[in-house]
Amino acid sequence: MLGTYVYAPEHVTDGMRPAMMFVVVPLATLTGLCMWKQAAFRALLSRSSRRDAVAPR
């Protein structure tokens, strides 16, 4: 979709502008952030699951 938005004529991309601004760009940003910090997210999730598995005495 990004390639179409960049290389298509302007009259074709006018309808795509809101979708790009509010859906595609934020989704791509969140996906990139999750891939970048994947190790930190896994460590955080495993720490919380280990804490839940151990019952307090």
Short mmCIF file of C-alpha atoms in Angstrom, two decimals:
data_model
loop_
_atom_site.label_atom_id
_atom_site.label_comp_id
_atom_site.label_asym_id
_atom_site.label_seq_id
_atom_site.Cartn_x
_atom_site.Cartn_y
_atom_site.Cartn_z
CA MET A 1 0.00 0.00 0.00
CA LEU A 2 2.88 2.35 0.77
CA GLY A 3 4.39 1.76 -2.68
CA THR A 4 1.07 2.49 -4.35
CA TYR A 5 0.69 5.66 -2.32
CA VAL A 6 4.18 6.90 -3.24
CA TYR A 7 4.24 6.01 -6.95
CA ALA A 8 0.60 6.40 -8.03
CA PRO A 9 -0.75 9.62 -9.57
CA GLU A 10 -2.15 12.12 -7.10
CA HIS A 11 -5.79 11.70 -8.13
CA VAL A 12 -5.56 7.99 -7.28
CA THR A 13 -4.04 8.53 -3.84
CA ASP A 14 -6.49 11.20 -2.63
CA GLY A 15 -8.86 8.54 -1.25
CA MET A 16 -6.00 6.64 0.36
CA ARG A 17 -4.68 9.58 2.37
CA PRO A 18 -6.86 9.09 5.50
CA ALA A 19 -6.19 5.34 5.55
CA MET A 20 -2.45 5.96 5.30
CA MET A 21 -2.48 8.60 8.05
CA PHE A 22 -4.67 6.79 10.55
CA VAL A 23 -4.17 3.06 9.86
CA VAL A 24 -1.10 2.11 7.84
CA VAL A 25 1.56 4.42 9.31
CA PRO A 26 0.60 3.84 12.99
CA LEU A 27 0.33 0.09 12.40
CA ALA A 28 3.73 -0.02 10.71
CA THR A 29 5.21 2.01 13.58
CA LEU A 30 3.78 -0.30 16.25
CA THR A 31 4.93 -3.38 14.34
CA GLY A 32 8.44 -1.99 14.02
CA LEU A 33 8.54 -1.09 17.71
CA CYS A 34 7.41 -4.59 18.70
CA MET A 35 10.05 -6.21 16.48
CA TRP A 36 12.74 -3.89 17.87
CA LYS A 37 11.86 -4.53 21.52
CA GLN A 38 10.84 -8.18 21.16
CA ALA A 39 13.40 -9.42 23.69
CA ALA A 40 12.28 -6.89 26.29
CA PHE A 41 8.61 -7.81 25.76
CA ARG A 42 9.38 -11.52 26.15
CA ALA A 43 11.38 -10.91 29.33
CA LEU A 44 8.56 -8.82 30.76
CA LEU A 45 5.94 -11.45 29.91
CA SER A 46 7.99 -14.33 31.25
CA ARG A 47 8.71 -12.45 34.48
CA SER A 48 5.01 -11.79 35.06
CA SER A 49 4.02 -15.38 34.22
CA ARG A 50 6.66 -16.77 36.60
CA ARG A 51 5.38 -14.47 39.34
CA ASP A 52 1.81 -15.72 38.78
CA ALA A 53 2.90 -19.37 38.80
CA VAL A 54 4.56 -19.13 42.23
CA ALA A 55 1.95 -19.00 44.95
CA PRO A 56 2.64 -16.75 47.93
CA ARG A 57 3.18 -18.55 51.23
#
